[in-house]
């Protein structure tokens, strides 16, 4: 489980609930207690909005990463950034993972990951500019495009010196995609798993869930968990989430049905 911790005043889901540092730190403590192995700290919301400079982004996340690292030495810390300048600063502060949600918009980010022996998450966005919404974007085959771009990014990370076990691919639901694209990526996520690269999915409360079910943010948990079940059955490995407990139970149940995880207690019919 990768739990989302937003150091932003305008995040789409929590509306700035963890903007204040103490609230964000309490959120880290909460999700760690719930069993999250990774926290993903972000300093800029993905949607269009007020321009945030690299200096402001660093002010939001660098010292916070250092504080989390000091308190939780074994926790995997990810930072959601596409900027190499920010990536270098957070890695120096103790981050383990660079979560590039914008598909290599800054080509130097892989070099930063390699220099700091950090992991990198390689996403597919269809080449859209960071913090813009797709407009009438079209693919001949959205899954083929996602595989092509993420695998190419992964191979570029390897060439830069990132360790193979430190590279993850992510189809990036909603990013550079309409709802039909995100549904198709979900349905065919097994094709990405079949590449051999570990697959991360970020499904939590996304617009494709809301548009499919006609639900607003805050009402999308059940739809999110349905999509999570499909991805879990196909073998996705990492889940970037707002709700850790519910997602953990969903993934554990699906993995047990798939035969990848034993039940914690199986005494029915034995007593």
Tab-separated table of C-alpha atoms in Angstrom:
chain	number	residue	atom	x	y	z
A	1	UNK	CA	0.000	0.000	0.000
A	2	UNK	CA	1.230	3.470	-0.972
A	3	UNK	CA	-0.690	6.032	1.079
A	4	UNK	CA	-1.200	9.543	-0.271
A	5	UNK	CA	-0.058	12.483	1.869
A	6	UNK	CA	-0.745	15.856	0.232
A	7	UNK	CA	1.239	18.920	1.318
A	8	UNK	CA	-1.109	21.090	-0.712
A	9	UNK	CA	-3.936	23.475	0.242
A	10	UNK	CA	-6.093	22.494	-2.728
A	11	UNK	CA	-5.948	18.706	-3.232
A	12	UNK	CA	-8.997	17.293	-4.998
A	13	UNK	CA	-9.823	14.617	-2.416
A	14	UNK	CA	-9.025	15.970	1.041
A	15	UNK	CA	-9.403	19.662	0.164
A	16	UNK	CA	-6.224	20.633	1.976
A	17	UNK	CA	-6.810	18.587	5.136
A	18	UNK	CA	-3.087	17.776	5.356
A	19	UNK	CA	-1.762	21.114	4.142
A	20	UNK	CA	-0.564	22.066	7.623
A	21	UNK	CA	2.638	20.224	8.537
A	22	UNK	CA	1.296	18.792	11.794
A	23	UNK	CA	-1.808	17.497	10.036
A	24	UNK	CA	0.357	15.910	7.348
A	25	UNK	CA	2.605	14.336	9.958
A	26	UNK	CA	-0.441	12.968	11.787
A	27	UNK	CA	-1.619	11.518	8.478
A	28	UNK	CA	1.715	9.712	8.085
A	29	UNK	CA	1.369	8.250	11.577
A	30	UNK	CA	-2.184	7.146	10.797
A	31	UNK	CA	-1.394	5.356	7.551
A	32	UNK	CA	1.715	3.702	8.970
A	33	UNK	CA	-0.423	2.357	11.817
A	34	UNK	CA	-2.892	1.098	9.199
A	35	UNK	CA	-0.149	-0.881	7.478
A	36	UNK	CA	1.001	1.314	4.590
A	37	UNK	CA	4.509	0.340	3.528
A	38	UNK	CA	4.990	3.465	1.395
A	39	UNK	CA	3.904	7.072	1.805
A	40	UNK	CA	3.681	9.250	-1.288
A	41	UNK	CA	4.205	12.910	-0.430
A	42	UNK	CA	3.125	15.523	-2.945
A	43	UNK	CA	3.594	19.271	-3.011
A	44	UNK	CA	1.517	20.199	-6.073
A	45	UNK	CA	-1.960	19.041	-7.011
A	46	UNK	CA	-2.157	17.390	-10.417
A	47	UNK	CA	-5.029	19.503	-11.710
A	48	UNK	CA	-4.575	22.952	-13.244
A	49	UNK	CA	-4.231	25.729	-10.699
A	50	UNK	CA	-1.914	28.337	-9.259
A	51	UNK	CA	1.623	28.068	-10.619
A	52	UNK	CA	3.941	26.512	-8.045
A	53	UNK	CA	7.642	27.218	-8.550
A	54	UNK	CA	10.320	24.614	-7.849
A	55	UNK	CA	11.344	26.663	-4.808
A	56	UNK	CA	7.814	26.603	-3.408
A	57	UNK	CA	7.443	22.891	-4.129
A	58	UNK	CA	10.686	22.207	-2.270
A	59	UNK	CA	9.543	24.357	0.649
A	60	UNK	CA	6.444	22.173	0.923
A	61	UNK	CA	8.131	18.790	0.830
A	62	UNK	CA	11.876	18.716	1.525
A	63	UNK	CA	11.935	19.437	5.257
A	64	UNK	CA	8.832	17.328	5.696
A	65	UNK	CA	10.536	14.359	4.029
A	66	UNK	CA	13.490	14.803	6.381
A	67	UNK	CA	11.150	14.820	9.378
A	68	UNK	CA	9.330	11.692	8.240
A	69	UNK	CA	12.634	9.941	7.551
A	70	UNK	CA	13.895	10.726	11.050
A	71	UNK	CA	10.725	9.446	12.700
A	72	UNK	CA	10.252	6.374	10.456
A	73	UNK	CA	13.675	5.098	9.407
A	74	UNK	CA	12.326	1.924	7.749
A	75	UNK	CA	9.348	3.504	5.963
A	76	UNK	CA	9.580	3.802	2.172
A	77	UNK	CA	9.172	7.484	1.321
A	78	UNK	CA	8.012	8.446	-2.163
A	79	UNK	CA	7.690	11.982	-3.478
A	80	UNK	CA	5.246	12.832	-6.243
A	81	UNK	CA	7.213	15.215	-8.464
A	82	UNK	CA	8.192	15.511	-12.103
A	83	UNK	CA	10.986	18.042	-11.540
A	84	UNK	CA	14.600	16.907	-11.339
A	85	UNK	CA	15.506	19.862	-9.123
A	86	UNK	CA	12.910	18.859	-6.565
A	87	UNK	CA	13.784	15.188	-6.931
A	88	UNK	CA	17.422	15.852	-6.050
A	89	UNK	CA	16.452	17.835	-2.963
A	90	UNK	CA	14.019	15.259	-1.595
A	91	UNK	CA	16.408	12.378	-2.238
A	92	UNK	CA	19.082	14.257	-0.288
A	93	UNK	CA	16.531	14.631	2.522
A	94	UNK	CA	15.825	10.903	2.616
A	95	UNK	CA	13.261	10.016	-0.065
A	96	UNK	CA	13.512	6.515	-1.537
A	97	UNK	CA	11.215	6.829	-4.568
A	98	UNK	CA	10.504	9.467	-7.197
A	99	UNK	CA	6.933	9.142	-8.404
A	100	UNK	CA	6.933	10.877	-11.780
A	101	UNK	CA	3.237	11.293	-12.493
A	102	UNK	CA	3.931	13.175	-15.740
A	103	UNK	CA	5.719	10.568	-17.795
A	104	UNK	CA	9.243	11.952	-18.028
A	105	UNK	CA	8.381	15.593	-18.698
A	106	UNK	CA	11.752	16.431	-17.132
A	107	UNK	CA	14.185	13.988	-18.767
A	108	UNK	CA	16.798	14.573	-16.053
A	109	UNK	CA	14.672	12.985	-13.332
A	110	UNK	CA	16.005	9.505	-14.158
A	111	UNK	CA	19.553	10.790	-13.693
A	112	UNK	CA	18.613	12.081	-10.251
A	113	UNK	CA	17.136	8.703	-9.331
A	114	UNK	CA	20.303	6.951	-10.485
A	115	UNK	CA	22.602	9.365	-8.660
A	116	UNK	CA	20.770	8.870	-5.368
A	117	UNK	CA	20.115	5.135	-5.787
A	118	UNK	CA	16.391	5.868	-5.676
A	119	UNK	CA	13.489	4.063	-7.279
A	120	UNK	CA	11.423	5.664	-10.029
A	121	UNK	CA	7.826	5.216	-11.124
A	122	UNK	CA	7.410	5.498	-14.881
A	123	UNK	CA	3.964	6.658	-15.964
A	124	UNK	CA	2.055	7.026	-19.212
A	125	UNK	CA	0.437	10.387	-19.888
A	126	UNK	CA	0.245	10.508	-23.662
A	127	UNK	CA	2.726	13.373	-23.679
A	128	UNK	CA	0.422	15.942	-22.082
A	129	UNK	CA	1.933	18.956	-20.353
A	130	UNK	CA	2.097	18.648	-16.552
A	131	UNK	CA	-0.970	19.949	-14.734
A	132	UNK	CA	-3.169	20.083	-17.829
A	133	UNK	CA	-6.291	18.087	-18.555
A	134	UNK	CA	-6.522	15.997	-21.724
A	135	UNK	CA	-8.757	17.429	-24.425
A	136	UNK	CA	-10.196	15.028	-27.002
A	137	UNK	CA	-7.070	12.874	-26.692
A	138	UNK	CA	-7.130	9.806	-28.905
A	139	UNK	CA	-5.186	6.544	-29.183
A	140	UNK	CA	-5.276	3.757	-31.727
A	141	UNK	CA	-4.771	1.442	-28.734
A	142	UNK	CA	-4.419	3.096	-25.335
A	143	UNK	CA	-2.969	-0.011	-23.652
A	144	UNK	CA	-0.379	-0.511	-26.380
A	145	UNK	CA	0.579	3.155	-25.996
A	146	UNK	CA	0.825	2.814	-22.213
A	147	UNK	CA	3.012	-0.266	-22.518
A	148	UNK	CA	5.244	1.302	-25.169
A	149	UNK	CA	5.820	4.528	-23.264
A	150	UNK	CA	6.250	3.098	-19.772
A	151	UNK	CA	8.577	0.318	-20.900
A	152	UNK	CA	10.626	2.836	-22.904
A	153	UNK	CA	10.821	5.053	-19.808
A	154	UNK	CA	11.822	2.043	-17.680
A	155	UNK	CA	14.574	1.129	-20.119
A	156	UNK	CA	15.807	4.730	-20.139
A	157	UNK	CA	15.969	4.600	-16.328
A	158	UNK	CA	18.024	1.411	-16.532
A	159	UNK	CA	20.385	3.017	-19.030
A	160	UNK	CA	20.802	5.978	-16.674
A	161	UNK	CA	21.861	3.619	-13.893
A	162	UNK	CA	18.687	3.001	-11.888
A	163	UNK	CA	18.629	-0.546	-10.497
A	164	UNK	CA	16.190	-2.834	-12.275
A	165	UNK	CA	14.434	-3.734	-9.020
A	166	UNK	CA	13.885	-0.007	-8.447
A	167	UNK	CA	11.802	0.614	-11.575
A	168	UNK	CA	7.990	0.483	-11.572
A	169	UNK	CA	5.520	1.220	-14.370
A	170	UNK	CA	2.123	2.898	-13.992
A	171	UNK	CA	-0.584	3.316	-16.662
A	172	UNK	CA	-1.628	6.545	-14.873
A	173	UNK	CA	-5.414	6.341	-14.905
A	174	UNK	CA	-7.024	9.659	-15.927
A	175	UNK	CA	-3.668	11.249	-16.843
A	176	UNK	CA	-3.793	11.890	-20.587
A	177	UNK	CA	-6.904	9.710	-20.760
A	178	UNK	CA	-10.659	9.995	-20.849
A	179	UNK	CA	-12.934	7.696	-18.870
A	180	UNK	CA	-13.178	5.109	-21.660
A	181	UNK	CA	-9.386	4.943	-21.838
A	182	UNK	CA	-9.068	4.422	-18.078
A	183	UNK	CA	-11.715	1.707	-18.114
A	184	UNK	CA	-9.905	-0.082	-20.932
A	185	UNK	CA	-6.555	0.178	-19.149
A	186	UNK	CA	-8.188	-1.344	-16.069
A	187	UNK	CA	-9.781	-4.146	-18.071
A	188	UNK	CA	-6.481	-4.964	-19.794
A	189	UNK	CA	-4.055	-4.238	-16.959
A	190	UNK	CA	-2.831	-7.828	-17.211
A	191	UNK	CA	-1.065	-6.872	-20.436
A	192	UNK	CA	1.062	-4.396	-18.507
A	193	UNK	CA	1.736	-6.972	-15.790
A	194	UNK	CA	2.878	-9.365	-18.528
A	195	UNK	CA	5.754	-7.008	-19.427
A	196	UNK	CA	7.521	-8.236	-16.293
A	197	UNK	CA	7.865	-4.774	-14.789
A	198	UNK	CA	6.045	-4.331	-11.445
A	199	UNK	CA	2.863	-2.352	-12.001
A	200	UNK	CA	1.541	0.430	-9.772
A	201	UNK	CA	-2.042	1.620	-10.099
A	202	UNK	CA	-3.412	4.903	-8.797
A	203	UNK	CA	-7.171	4.426	-8.881
A	204	UNK	CA	-8.295	6.064	-5.674
A	205	UNK	CA	-11.349	8.294	-6.149
A	206	UNK	CA	-10.343	9.105	-9.718
A	207	UNK	CA	-12.634	10.890	-12.164
A	208	UNK	CA	-13.094	7.766	-14.301
A	209	UNK	CA	-14.741	6.111	-11.291
A	210	UNK	CA	-16.896	9.156	-10.639
A	211	UNK	CA	-17.977	9.528	-14.260
A	212	UNK	CA	-18.720	5.814	-14.613
A	213	UNK	CA	-20.984	5.754	-11.560
A	214	UNK	CA	-22.194	9.365	-11.534
A	215	UNK	CA	-20.597	10.072	-8.158
A	216	UNK	CA	-18.766	13.029	-6.700
A	217	UNK	CA	-15.409	12.930	-4.923
A	218	UNK	CA	-15.976	11.410	-1.500
A	219	UNK	CA	-18.547	8.936	-2.819
A	220	UNK	CA	-16.247	6.781	-4.953
A	221	UNK	CA	-14.814	4.234	-2.510
A	222	UNK	CA	-16.887	1.268	-3.665
A	223	UNK	CA	-16.149	1.973	-7.323
A	224	UNK	CA	-12.467	2.432	-6.507
A	225	UNK	CA	-12.381	-0.936	-4.741
A	226	UNK	CA	-14.127	-2.625	-7.674
A	227	UNK	CA	-11.433	-1.325	-10.025
A	228	UNK	CA	-8.808	-2.308	-7.461
A	229	UNK	CA	-10.131	-5.878	-7.447
A	230	UNK	CA	-9.747	-6.145	-11.217
A	231	UNK	CA	-6.165	-4.878	-11.049
A	232	UNK	CA	-5.320	-7.101	-8.081
A	233	UNK	CA	-6.595	-10.217	-9.828
A	234	UNK	CA	-4.392	-9.361	-12.817
A	235	UNK	CA	-1.333	-9.008	-10.597
A	236	UNK	CA	-0.765	-5.286	-10.041
A	237	UNK	CA	1.754	-4.890	-7.224
A	238	UNK	CA	1.451	-1.391	-5.714
A	239	UNK	CA	-1.719	0.568	-4.914
A	240	UNK	CA	-1.584	4.339	-4.417
A	241	UNK	CA	-4.544	5.078	-2.168
A	242	UNK	CA	-6.377	7.444	0.123
A	243	UNK	CA	-8.096	4.648	2.105
A	244	UNK	CA	-5.470	2.151	3.258
A	245	UNK	CA	-7.524	-0.277	5.351
A	246	UNK	CA	-10.278	-0.829	2.811
A	247	UNK	CA	-7.831	-1.246	-0.049
A	248	UNK	CA	-5.630	-3.629	1.923
A	249	UNK	CA	-8.604	-5.877	2.699
A	250	UNK	CA	-9.704	-5.815	-0.923
A	251	UNK	CA	-6.282	-6.686	-2.309
A	252	UNK	CA	-5.645	-9.371	0.337
A	253	UNK	CA	-8.975	-11.020	-0.408
A	254	UNK	CA	-8.415	-10.979	-4.161
A	255	UNK	CA	-4.864	-12.296	-3.825
A	256	UNK	CA	-6.150	-15.110	-1.605
A	257	UNK	CA	-8.825	-16.000	-4.162
A	258	UNK	CA	-6.089	-16.004	-6.806
A	259	UNK	CA	-4.026	-18.400	-4.679
A	260	UNK	CA	-1.185	-15.944	-4.077
A	261	UNK	CA	-1.838	-15.424	-0.368
A	262	UNK	CA	-2.985	-17.918	2.296
A	263	UNK	CA	-5.878	-17.059	4.628
A	264	UNK	CA	-4.700	-15.717	7.978
A	265	UNK	CA	-6.853	-18.284	9.812
A	266	UNK	CA	-8.511	-21.255	8.152
A	267	UNK	CA	-10.140	-23.558	10.711
A	268	UNK	CA	-13.605	-23.906	9.220
A	269	UNK	CA	-14.391	-27.641	8.894
A	270	UNK	CA	-11.349	-28.590	10.964
A	271	UNK	CA	-12.861	-28.308	14.425
